[in-house]
Coordinates of C-alpha atoms and ligand atoms in Angstrom, one line a residue:
M1395 CA 142.3 -27.9 -21.5
S1396 CA 144.7 -30.6 -22.2
E1397 CA 146.9 -28.3 -24.3
A1398 CA 146.9 -25.9 -21.5
I1399 CA 148.2 -28.6 -19.2
S1400 CA 150.8 -29.9 -21.7
H1401 CA 151.8 -26.1 -22.2
T1402 CA 152.3 -25.6 -18.5
M1403 CA 154.3 -29.0 -18.0
N1404 CA 156.5 -28.0 -21.0
T1405 CA 157.2 -24.6 -19.3
I1406 CA 157.9 -26.3 -15.8
I1407 CA 160.1 -28.9 -17.6
W1408 CA 162.0 -25.9 -19.6
I1409 CA 162.5 -23.9 -16.2
T1410 CA 163.4 -27.0 -13.9
I1411 CA 165.9 -28.8 -16.2
P1412 CA 168.2 -25.8 -16.7
F1413 CA 167.9 -24.9 -12.9
I1414 CA 168.9 -28.5 -11.9
A1415 CA 171.6 -28.5 -14.4
Y1416 CA 172.9 -25.3 -13.2
K1417 CA 172.8 -26.7 -9.6
I1418 CA 174.8 -29.8 -10.6
Y1419 CA 177.3 -27.7 -12.7
S1420 CA 178.1 -25.3 -9.8
R1421 CA 178.3 -28.1 -7.3
Y1422 CA 180.7 -29.7 -9.6
I1423 CA 182.7 -26.5 -9.9
T1424 CA 182.7 -26.1 -6.1
Y1425 CA 183.7 -29.7 -5.7
R1426 CA 186.7 -29.2 -8.2
A1427 CA 187.7 -25.8 -6.5
D1428 CA 187.6 -27.9 -2.8
Q1429 CA 189.4 -30.6 -4.3
E1430 CA 192.2 -28.2 -5.6
F1431 CA 192.3 -26.4 -2.4
G1432 CA 192.8 -29.7 -0.7
K1433 CA 195.4 -31.0 -3.0
S1434 CA 197.3 -27.6 -3.0
H1435 CA 197.6 -27.8 1.0
G1436 CA 198.5 -31.4 1.2
C1437 CA 195.3 -32.5 2.8
L1438 CA 194.4 -36.2 3.3
P1439 CA 191.0 -37.6 5.0
P1440 CA 191.3 -38.6 8.6
P1441 CA 190.0 -41.9 10.0
R1442 CA 186.3 -42.3 9.3
V1443 CA 184.1 -43.4 12.3
P1444 CA 182.5 -46.8 11.0
A1445 CA 178.7 -46.3 10.4
R1446 CA 177.0 -49.7 9.5
K1447 CA 173.4 -48.4 8.8
F1448 CA 172.3 -46.3 5.9
L1449 CA 172.9 -42.4 6.4
G1450 CA 174.6 -43.4 9.8
R1451 CA 171.5 -43.8 11.4
D1452 CA 173.3 -46.4 13.8
R1453 CA 175.4 -43.5 15.0
L1454 CA 172.6 -41.3 15.9
T1455 CA 170.8 -44.2 17.8
K1456 CA 174.2 -44.7 19.8
I1457 CA 174.3 -41.1 20.8
F1458 CA 170.6 -41.2 21.8
E1459 CA 171.3 -44.3 23.9
A1460 CA 174.1 -42.9 25.6
A1461 CA 172.3 -39.8 26.1
S1462 CA 169.5 -41.6 27.8
E1463 CA 172.0 -43.6 30.1
S1464 CA 173.5 -40.1 31.0
R1465 CA 176.8 -41.4 29.5
L1466 CA 177.0 -39.4 26.4
M1467 CA 180.6 -37.9 27.1
E1468 CA 181.9 -41.3 27.9
Y1469 CA 180.5 -42.6 24.7
F1470 CA 182.1 -39.6 22.8
W1471 CA 185.4 -40.1 24.4
S1472 CA 185.1 -43.7 23.6
V1473 CA 184.7 -43.1 19.8
L1474 CA 187.9 -41.0 19.7
K1475 CA 190.0 -43.5 21.5
E1476 CA 188.9 -46.2 19.2
N1477 CA 189.2 -44.2 16.0
G1478 CA 191.8 -41.4 16.5
M1479 CA 192.2 -38.0 17.9
T1480 CA 190.8 -36.4 14.8
V1481 CA 188.1 -38.4 13.0
D1482 CA 185.2 -37.7 10.4
H1483 CA 181.7 -39.1 10.7
V1484 CA 178.6 -39.0 8.8
T1485 CA 175.4 -38.8 11.0
L1486 CA 172.0 -38.5 8.9
A1487 CA 174.0 -37.7 5.6
K1488 CA 175.8 -34.8 7.2
H1489 CA 179.6 -34.9 7.1
S1490 CA 181.5 -33.5 9.9
F1491 CA 184.6 -33.7 12.1
S1492 CA 185.6 -34.1 15.6
T1493 CA 189.1 -33.3 17.0
I1494 CA 191.1 -33.0 20.2
E1495 CA 194.3 -32.2 18.4
P1496 CA 195.5 -28.9 20.3
E1497 CA 197.1 -27.8 16.9
N1498 CA 193.5 -28.0 15.5
I1499 CA 191.9 -26.3 18.2
Q1500 CA 194.2 -23.6 18.1
C1501 CA 193.5 -23.0 14.6
L1502 CA 189.7 -23.4 14.9
L1503 CA 189.5 -20.7 17.9
S1504 CA 192.5 -18.5 17.1
G1505 CA 194.6 -19.2 14.1
K1506 CA 191.8 -19.4 11.5
F1507 CA 189.2 -17.8 13.6
E1508 CA 187.8 -16.0 10.5
D1509 CA 187.3 -19.4 8.7
Y1510 CA 184.7 -20.4 11.2
S1511 CA 181.3 -19.3 12.7
F1512 CA 178.8 -20.7 15.1
G1513 CA 176.9 -22.1 12.2
T1514 CA 173.4 -22.6 13.3
R1515 CA 173.9 -21.8 17.0
K1516 CA 172.0 -18.6 17.1
Q1517 CA 168.9 -20.2 15.3
L1518 CA 169.1 -23.3 17.7
M1519 CA 169.5 -21.4 20.9
Y1520 CA 167.4 -18.1 20.1
A1521 CA 164.3 -19.3 21.9
L1522 CA 166.6 -19.5 25.1
L1523 CA 169.4 -17.0 25.1
G1524 CA 167.9 -14.4 22.5
D1525 CA 170.5 -12.4 21.0
G1526 CA 173.2 -12.2 23.8
I1527 CA 177.0 -12.4 23.4
F1528 CA 177.1 -16.1 23.5
V1529 CA 175.5 -16.3 20.2
Q1530 CA 176.6 -13.0 18.7
E1531 CA 179.1 -12.9 15.8
G1532 CA 181.2 -10.3 14.0
P1533 CA 180.9 -6.6 14.7
E1534 CA 178.1 -7.2 17.1
W1535 CA 179.9 -9.7 19.4
K1536 CA 183.2 -7.3 19.3
H1537 CA 180.8 -4.5 20.6
S1538 CA 179.3 -6.6 23.4
R1539 CA 182.7 -7.9 24.2
E1540 CA 184.2 -4.4 24.6
L1541 CA 181.2 -3.2 26.7
L1542 CA 181.4 -6.2 29.0
R1543 CA 185.5 -6.7 29.3
P1544 CA 186.0 -3.7 31.6
Q1545 CA 183.4 -4.9 34.2
F1546 CA 185.5 -8.2 34.5
N1547 CA 188.6 -6.2 35.7
F1548 CA 189.4 -8.4 39.0
R1549 CA 189.5 -5.0 41.1
E1550 CA 185.8 -5.1 40.7
Y1551 CA 185.5 -8.2 42.7
G1552 CA 188.8 -8.6 44.5
D1553 CA 187.5 -7.6 48.0
L1554 CA 185.1 -10.7 47.5
A1555 CA 182.3 -8.5 48.4
H1556 CA 179.9 -10.0 45.7
F1557 CA 180.4 -13.4 47.2
S1558 CA 180.3 -13.1 51.0
G1559 CA 176.3 -12.4 51.3
P1560 CA 175.5 -15.0 48.9
M1561 CA 177.9 -17.5 51.0
E1562 CA 176.2 -16.3 54.2
D1563 CA 172.9 -17.4 52.7
L1564 CA 174.4 -20.7 51.4
L1565 CA 175.8 -21.4 55.0
R1566 CA 172.4 -20.7 56.4
C1567 CA 170.6 -22.7 54.2
I1568 CA 172.9 -25.9 55.2
S1569 CA 172.6 -25.3 58.8
T1570 CA 168.5 -25.0 58.3
T1571 CA 168.7 -28.4 56.6
L1572 CA 171.0 -29.8 59.4
M1573 CA 168.3 -28.7 62.1
D1574 CA 165.9 -31.0 60.3
P1575 CA 166.1 -34.4 62.2
T1576 CA 165.0 -36.2 59.0
S1577 CA 167.7 -34.8 56.9
N1578 CA 170.4 -37.2 58.8
R1579 CA 172.7 -34.2 58.1
V1580 CA 172.8 -35.0 54.4
V1581 CA 172.8 -31.8 52.2
D1582 CA 172.7 -31.8 48.3
L1583 CA 175.0 -29.1 47.6
Q1584 CA 174.4 -28.9 43.7
P1585 CA 171.2 -26.7 44.1
L1586 CA 172.8 -24.8 46.4
F1587 CA 175.7 -24.1 44.3
F1588 CA 173.5 -23.2 41.3
R1589 CA 171.7 -20.6 43.3
Y1590 CA 175.1 -19.4 44.8
T1591 CA 176.3 -18.8 41.3
L1592 CA 173.0 -16.9 40.3
D1593 CA 173.1 -14.5 43.3
T1594 CA 177.0 -13.9 42.9
T1595 CA 176.6 -13.3 39.0
T1596 CA 173.8 -10.9 39.3
S1597 CA 175.5 -9.0 42.3
F1598 CA 178.5 -8.7 40.3
L1599 CA 176.9 -7.8 36.9
F1600 CA 173.9 -6.0 38.0
G1601 CA 175.1 -4.4 41.2
K1602 CA 172.4 -6.5 43.2
S1603 CA 172.0 -10.1 44.1
I1604 CA 168.4 -11.7 43.4
E1605 CA 169.0 -13.7 46.6
S1606 CA 167.7 -16.9 45.3
L1607 CA 169.3 -18.5 48.3
K1608 CA 166.9 -16.5 50.5
S1609 CA 163.8 -17.3 48.5
G1610 CA 164.3 -20.7 47.2
D1611 CA 161.0 -21.6 45.5
K1612 CA 161.2 -19.3 42.4
A1613 CA 164.7 -20.3 41.9
V1614 CA 163.9 -23.9 42.1
K1615 CA 161.4 -23.3 39.3
F1616 CA 163.8 -21.2 37.3
E1617 CA 166.6 -23.9 37.6
E1618 CA 164.3 -26.6 36.4
A1619 CA 162.9 -24.4 33.4
F1620 CA 166.6 -23.4 32.5
N1621 CA 167.7 -27.0 32.6
V1622 CA 164.7 -28.3 30.5
A1623 CA 165.4 -25.6 27.9
Q1624 CA 169.2 -26.4 27.9
T1625 CA 168.4 -30.0 27.4
F1626 CA 166.3 -29.3 24.3
M1627 CA 169.1 -26.9 22.9
A1628 CA 171.6 -30.0 23.4
K1629 CA 169.2 -32.3 21.6
R1630 CA 168.7 -29.9 18.7
F1631 CA 172.7 -29.8 18.6
R1632 CA 172.5 -33.6 18.4
V1633 CA 170.1 -33.6 15.3
A1634 CA 171.9 -31.0 13.7
A1635 CA 169.9 -30.2 10.3
F1636 CA 166.9 -31.5 11.8
W1637 CA 166.9 -29.1 14.9
R1638 CA 163.6 -27.6 14.1
L1639 CA 161.9 -31.0 14.9
V1640 CA 163.0 -30.7 18.4
G1641 CA 160.9 -28.2 20.4
G1642 CA 157.3 -27.8 21.3
K1643 CA 155.2 -26.6 24.2
E1644 CA 157.4 -27.8 26.8
L1645 CA 160.5 -26.0 25.3
R1646 CA 158.2 -22.8 25.2
D1647 CA 157.1 -23.2 28.5
A1648 CA 160.4 -23.7 29.9
C1649 CA 161.7 -20.7 27.9
K1650 CA 158.9 -18.3 29.1
L1651 CA 159.5 -19.2 32.8
V1652 CA 163.4 -18.4 32.3
H1653 CA 162.6 -15.1 30.4
D1654 CA 159.9 -14.1 33.0
F1655 CA 162.3 -14.8 35.7
T1656 CA 165.3 -12.8 34.2
D1657 CA 162.9 -10.0 33.2
E1658 CA 162.0 -9.8 36.9
I1659 CA 165.6 -9.5 37.8
I1660 CA 166.3 -6.8 35.5
E1661 CA 163.3 -4.9 36.8
R1662 CA 164.3 -5.4 40.4
V1663 CA 167.7 -4.0 39.6
N1664 CA 166.4 -1.0 37.8
E1665 CA 164.4 -0.2 40.7
H1666 CA 167.1 -0.7 43.1
N1667 CA 169.6 1.4 40.8
G1668 CA 166.7 3.9 40.6
A1669 CA 166.5 4.1 44.3
R1670 CA 170.3 4.4 44.7
D1671 CA 170.4 7.3 42.5
E1672 CA 167.8 8.9 44.5
D1673 CA 170.1 8.3 47.6
K1674 CA 173.0 8.5 45.7
D1675 CA 181.8 -40.9 42.0
D1676 CA 184.8 -40.4 42.0
R1677 CA 183.0 -37.2 42.5
Y1678 CA 183.2 -38.6 46.0
V1679 CA 187.0 -38.9 45.6
F1680 CA 186.9 -35.0 45.4
L1681 CA 185.1 -34.8 48.5
D1682 CA 187.4 -37.1 50.2
K1683 CA 190.5 -34.9 49.1
V1684 CA 189.1 -31.7 49.2
A1685 CA 187.7 -32.2 52.6
K1686 CA 190.5 -33.7 54.1
E1687 CA 193.6 -31.8 52.6
I1688 CA 192.5 -28.2 52.1
P1689 CA 191.6 -27.2 55.7
D1690 CA 195.4 -27.7 56.8
Q1691 CA 196.4 -25.3 53.9
I1692 CA 193.5 -22.9 54.9
M1693 CA 194.9 -23.0 58.4
E1694 CA 198.3 -22.5 57.5
T1695 CA 197.9 -19.8 54.8
L1696 CA 194.6 -18.0 56.0
S1697 CA 194.8 -18.3 59.6
G1698 CA 194.5 -15.0 61.7
K1699 CA 192.8 -13.5 58.4
E1700 CA 189.4 -11.8 59.7
T1701 CA 188.7 -10.9 56.1
L1702 CA 189.8 -12.6 52.7
N1703 CA 190.6 -11.0 49.7
R1704 CA 191.3 -12.6 46.1
N1705 CA 195.1 -12.5 46.8
D1706 CA 194.7 -14.5 49.9
L1707 CA 192.7 -17.2 47.9
R1708 CA 195.4 -17.5 45.2
Q1709 CA 198.1 -18.1 48.0
V1710 CA 196.1 -21.5 48.9
K1711 CA 198.0 -23.4 45.9
Y1712 CA 196.6 -26.6 46.5
L1713 CA 193.1 -25.3 46.3
T1714 CA 193.9 -23.7 42.9
D1715 CA 195.4 -27.2 41.9
V1716 CA 192.2 -29.1 43.1
L1717 CA 189.9 -26.5 41.0
K1718 CA 192.2 -27.0 38.1
E1719 CA 192.1 -30.6 38.3
T1720 CA 188.2 -30.4 38.7
L1721 CA 187.9 -28.4 35.7
R1722 CA 190.1 -30.9 33.7
L1723 CA 188.0 -33.7 34.4
Y1724 CA 184.7 -31.8 34.1
P1725 CA 185.1 -28.7 32.1
S1726 CA 181.6 -26.9 32.2
V1727 CA 181.3 -26.9 28.5
P1728 CA 182.3 -30.4 27.8
L1729 CA 181.7 -30.2 23.9
N1730 CA 181.8 -27.3 21.5
M1731 CA 181.4 -26.9 17.7
K1732 CA 182.3 -24.5 15.0
T1733 CA 181.2 -24.4 11.3
A1734 CA 183.4 -23.5 8.3
V1735 CA 182.3 -20.4 6.5
R1736 CA 184.7 -21.1 3.6
T1737 CA 186.6 -24.1 2.5
T1738 CA 189.6 -24.2 4.7
C1739 CA 191.7 -26.9 6.4
L1740 CA 192.7 -28.2 9.9
P1741 CA 196.4 -28.5 10.2
T1742 CA 196.9 -32.2 11.3
G1743 CA 195.1 -35.5 11.6
G1744 CA 194.9 -36.7 8.1
G1745 CA 196.6 -39.5 6.1
P1746 CA 198.0 -42.9 7.2
D1747 CA 200.3 -41.1 10.0
R1748 CA 197.4 -38.8 11.0
K1749 CA 199.7 -35.8 10.5
S1750 CA 198.6 -34.4 7.2
P1751 CA 196.2 -31.3 7.0
V1752 CA 192.5 -32.1 6.6
L1753 CA 190.3 -30.6 4.0
V1754 CA 187.2 -28.9 5.6
K1755 CA 184.6 -27.7 3.0
K1756 CA 182.5 -24.6 3.5
G1757 CA 179.4 -25.6 5.7
E1758 CA 181.1 -28.6 7.5
D1759 CA 180.9 -28.8 11.2
V1760 CA 184.1 -29.3 13.4
S1761 CA 183.5 -30.4 17.1
F1762 CA 186.2 -30.3 19.6
S1763 CA 185.7 -31.6 23.3
P1764 CA 187.6 -30.2 26.2
Y1765 CA 186.0 -33.2 28.2
S1766 CA 188.1 -35.8 26.1
L1767 CA 191.1 -33.6 25.1
H1768 CA 191.7 -33.2 29.0
R1769 CA 191.7 -37.1 29.4
R1770 CA 194.8 -37.7 26.9
K1771 CA 197.2 -39.8 28.4
D1772 CA 199.8 -38.4 26.3
F1773 CA 199.3 -34.8 27.9
Y1774 CA 198.5 -35.9 31.5
G1775 CA 200.2 -39.0 32.1
E1776 CA 198.8 -42.7 32.5
D1777 CA 196.5 -41.8 35.2
A1778 CA 195.0 -39.0 33.1
E1779 CA 191.3 -40.3 33.8
E1780 CA 191.9 -40.1 37.4
F1781 CA 191.2 -37.1 39.8
R1782 CA 194.8 -36.7 41.2
P1783 CA 195.7 -33.4 42.8
E1784 CA 198.3 -34.9 45.0
S1785 CA 201.8 -36.1 44.1
L1786 CA 202.2 -39.1 41.9
E1787 CA 205.5 -40.4 43.1
T1788 CA 204.7 -40.3 46.9
G1789 CA 201.2 -40.4 47.2
H1790 CA 201.7 -37.7 49.9
T1791 CA 198.9 -35.1 50.3
V1792 CA 198.7 -31.9 52.1
P1793 CA 199.0 -31.6 55.4
D1794 CA 202.0 -32.9 53.3
F1795 CA 201.8 -29.5 52.1
A1796 CA 205.0 -28.5 54.0
F1797 CA 206.3 -31.8 52.9
N1798 CA 205.6 -31.0 49.4
L1799 CA 207.2 -27.7 49.4
L1800 CA 210.4 -29.2 51.3
T1801 CA 210.9 -32.2 49.0
R1802 CA 209.4 -30.5 45.8
H1803 CA 207.1 -33.6 45.2
F1804 CA 204.3 -31.5 43.9
P1805 CA 200.8 -32.4 43.0
R1806 CA 200.0 -33.2 39.3
W1807 CA 199.7 -29.5 38.2
Q1808 CA 203.2 -28.9 39.6
E1809 CA 204.8 -32.0 37.9
D1810 CA 206.5 -31.9 34.6
L1811 CA 203.7 -33.2 32.5
P1812 CA 204.0 -33.9 29.0
L1813 CA 201.5 -31.4 28.4
F1814 CA 204.0 -28.5 29.4
R1815 CA 206.5 -29.8 26.8
D1816 CA 205.6 -27.2 24.2
E1817 CA 203.8 -24.0 23.9
L1818 CA 201.2 -25.3 21.8
T1819 CA 200.0 -28.0 24.1
K1820 CA 200.5 -25.9 27.1
T1821 CA 198.2 -23.1 25.7
W1822 CA 195.7 -25.4 23.9
G1823 CA 196.0 -28.6 25.7
Y1824 CA 193.7 -27.4 28.7
L1825 CA 190.7 -25.5 27.9
P1826 CA 188.0 -25.2 30.5
F1827 CA 187.4 -21.6 29.5
N1828 CA 187.9 -21.9 25.9
G1829 CA 190.7 -20.1 24.0
G1830 CA 191.6 -17.2 21.6
P1831 CA 189.3 -14.0 21.0
R1832 CA 186.3 -15.8 22.7
I1833 CA 187.9 -16.8 26.0
C1834 CA 185.5 -16.8 28.6
L1835 CA 185.5 -13.3 30.3
G1836 CA 184.4 -14.8 33.5
M1837 CA 187.5 -17.0 34.3
D1838 CA 189.0 -15.3 37.0
F1839 CA 185.6 -14.3 38.7
A1840 CA 184.6 -18.0 38.5
M1841 CA 187.9 -19.3 40.0
T1842 CA 187.7 -16.8 42.7
E1843 CA 184.1 -17.5 43.5
A1844 CA 184.7 -21.2 43.6
A1845 CA 187.8 -20.9 45.8
Y1846 CA 185.8 -18.6 48.2
A1847 CA 183.1 -21.1 48.4
V1848 CA 185.4 -24.1 49.1
V1849 CA 187.4 -21.9 51.9
K1850 CA 184.2 -20.7 53.5
I1851 CA 182.4 -24.1 53.7
L1852 CA 185.5 -25.8 55.0
Q1853 CA 186.0 -23.3 57.6
R1854 CA 182.6 -23.7 58.8
Y1855 CA 182.3 -27.6 58.5
P1856 CA 185.9 -29.1 58.5
N1857 CA 184.5 -32.6 58.7
M1858 CA 182.7 -33.5 55.6
T1859 CA 182.1 -37.0 54.8
L1860 CA 180.1 -39.2 52.3
P1861 CA 176.4 -40.3 53.2
P1862 CA 176.7 -43.9 54.4
H1863 CA 175.9 -46.5 51.7
E1864 CA 176.5 -43.8 49.0
K1865 CA 177.6 -45.7 45.7
V1866 CA 181.2 -45.0 44.6
V1867 CA 182.0 -45.0 40.9
K1868 CA 185.0 -44.4 39.0
T1869 CA 185.7 -41.0 37.5
G1870 CA 184.0 -40.7 34.2
Q1871 CA 181.7 -43.5 34.7
E1872 CA 179.1 -41.5 37.1
K1873 CA 175.8 -40.5 35.5
Q1874 CA 176.2 -37.1 34.0
A1875 CA 173.4 -34.6 33.1
I1876 CA 174.6 -33.3 29.8
T1877 CA 172.8 -30.0 28.6
L1878 CA 175.0 -27.2 27.1
V1879 CA 177.1 -27.7 30.4
I1880 CA 178.0 -30.7 32.2
A1881 CA 176.8 -31.7 36.0
P1882 CA 176.4 -34.7 38.1
E1883 CA 173.1 -36.2 37.3
E1884 CA 172.4 -37.5 40.9
G1885 CA 173.4 -34.3 42.8
C1886 CA 176.1 -33.8 45.4
R1887 CA 175.0 -35.3 48.7
V1888 CA 177.5 -34.5 51.7
V1889 CA 177.2 -35.1 55.4
F1890 CA 178.0 -32.1 57.3
D1891 CA 179.3 -32.6 60.8
D1892 CA 179.4 -29.6 63.1
R1893 CA 181.8 -31.2 65.5
F1894 CA 185.4 -30.0 65.5
Ligands
HEM53 C1 183.8 -22.5 35.9 C2 182.9 -21.5 35.5 C3 183.0 -21.1 34.1 C4 183.6 -21.8 32.9 C5 184.3 -23.2 33.0 C6 183.5 -21.1 31.7 C7 183.4 -21.5 30.7 C8 183.3 -20.7 29.3 C9 183.5 -21.2 28.1 C10 184.2 -22.5 27.6 C11 183.1 -20.3 27.1 C12 183.0 -20.2 25.5 C13 181.5 -20.6 25.2 C14 181.4 -20.7 23.7 O1 181.6 -21.3 23.0 O2 181.0 -19.5 23.4 C15 182.6 -19.0 27.9 C16 182.3 -17.7 27.6 C17 181.9 -16.9 28.4 N1 182.0 -16.7 29.8 FE1 182.4 -18.2 31.0 N2 182.6 -19.7 32.1 C18 182.5 -19.9 33.6 C19 181.8 -18.9 34.3 C20 181.7 -17.8 33.7 C21 181.1 -16.6 34.6 C22 181.0 -16.8 36.2 C23 180.8 -15.5 33.8 C24 180.3 -14.1 34.2 C25 180.2 -13.5 35.3 C26 181.4 -15.9 32.5 C27 181.3 -15.1 31.3 C28 181.4 -15.5 30.0 C29 181.2 -14.7 28.8 C30 180.6 -13.2 28.8 C31 181.5 -15.4 27.8 C32 181.3 -15.0 26.5 C33 182.8 -14.6 25.8 C34 182.5 -14.3 24.4 O3 182.1 -14.9 23.4 O4 183.2 -13.4 24.0 N3 181.7 -17.2 32.5 N4 182.7 -19.3 29.3

């Protein structure tokens, strides 16, 4: 018996030792090849984010603390401000990079597109998103993109027909709330905008709106479940290699509710199509500026227009600038990540002068944050962290629109920003919609949709104000709900006044 055991042990040892030796050897060969690659490209390491505890556990603790205080983006931005625009860090023994250098982001999203993939994105998000375009790669993704692209031609929505029904429903929701005396004329716009987006998008993509603004209950449950599922996804990204530990019944239930809801939409759309065939905180500063200034432009530019179209909206220049400024400070996808599929390099950020290329080994993650990129003073000026669609020199705003035109004192987006100094920063220094081959397909649709919403709400309620005693905080210091997208944690409460 003991002889048999000793024989088995010997066999295990003789198999295991060469295997381990082979692993060590092949790691060494890869290490040497990576070093060679780095040397031949002049790569040097970027500054490292200090970690004081073993395996960088203290960094993970800080990330979770910031997340629980709803200040995650503020924390990530502070790390970059303290350490550099391209940094490397170790969290739970995993080495990765963060960068907000336009040159590096250009390389990730376009120049060396083929060197990077979404890494574990598909596995992490499969429970929620299944196998759609947001997680596809290679030929599968190309096929989906080619299928979808023709749909997104602006001629498909230029007459604004997809937006008008949902907007009427949204205005009806506002007036219903206002009729309730307990509302104090305060309406939280955030859930209404969520449903407005849902209704316009289903109308546009499926040819039939799900009309969630008309039948609130299900939509509210869907919204809650969608946010729960997204929060789980975001947590999974944060713990990287340990993502399998984040999940459980709550996630399963939320995903089920989301899937049931979307299946129902598709079913309803199919029925409809069948039938047709038969027939044949400063967030408050935003409110302040938007509510006070845009109506004048709307009056000037859109007066006398009974029906609006996309071109009319584009003529309200100030409105476009307000939306651009909003997406600058609050890009919907504030943080994104790519994983190297082969050993490669980022063009800048390494060495003492932080200008040398940086070696990125196969399997390492590189994250980039439009949220932080858009707050760089060297691109957007000293007041980069403030919401300022109006002119810097004069402080004049529209109705000073005419004044702006005459004196050429333009809002931030019309000024000679450092961002515009070269093609690289101009193209890769402002990225609310991503860039390169995977740039957002719905970019123009979303801008038109938002412009239409602002115009219609302001036409109906030109006198919007803050609720009395509402706490006002500095831009970027408000509580933010970070899932895969960014949203104000405490909603968007507004007092609507009918009186003209
Ligand atoms: C303000 C609103 C929006 C913003 C800021 C935005 C931003 C983005 C961003 C950052 C991505 C890249 C995400 C990634 O890493 O994969 C993306 C992708 C995409 N967006 Fe949007 N988006 C908006 C609205 C929309 C709307 C309304 C639609 C559709 C009606 C849409 C359709 C898409 C599609 C199909 C992709 C995938 C493109 C691809 O991977 O090839 N987006 N969007």
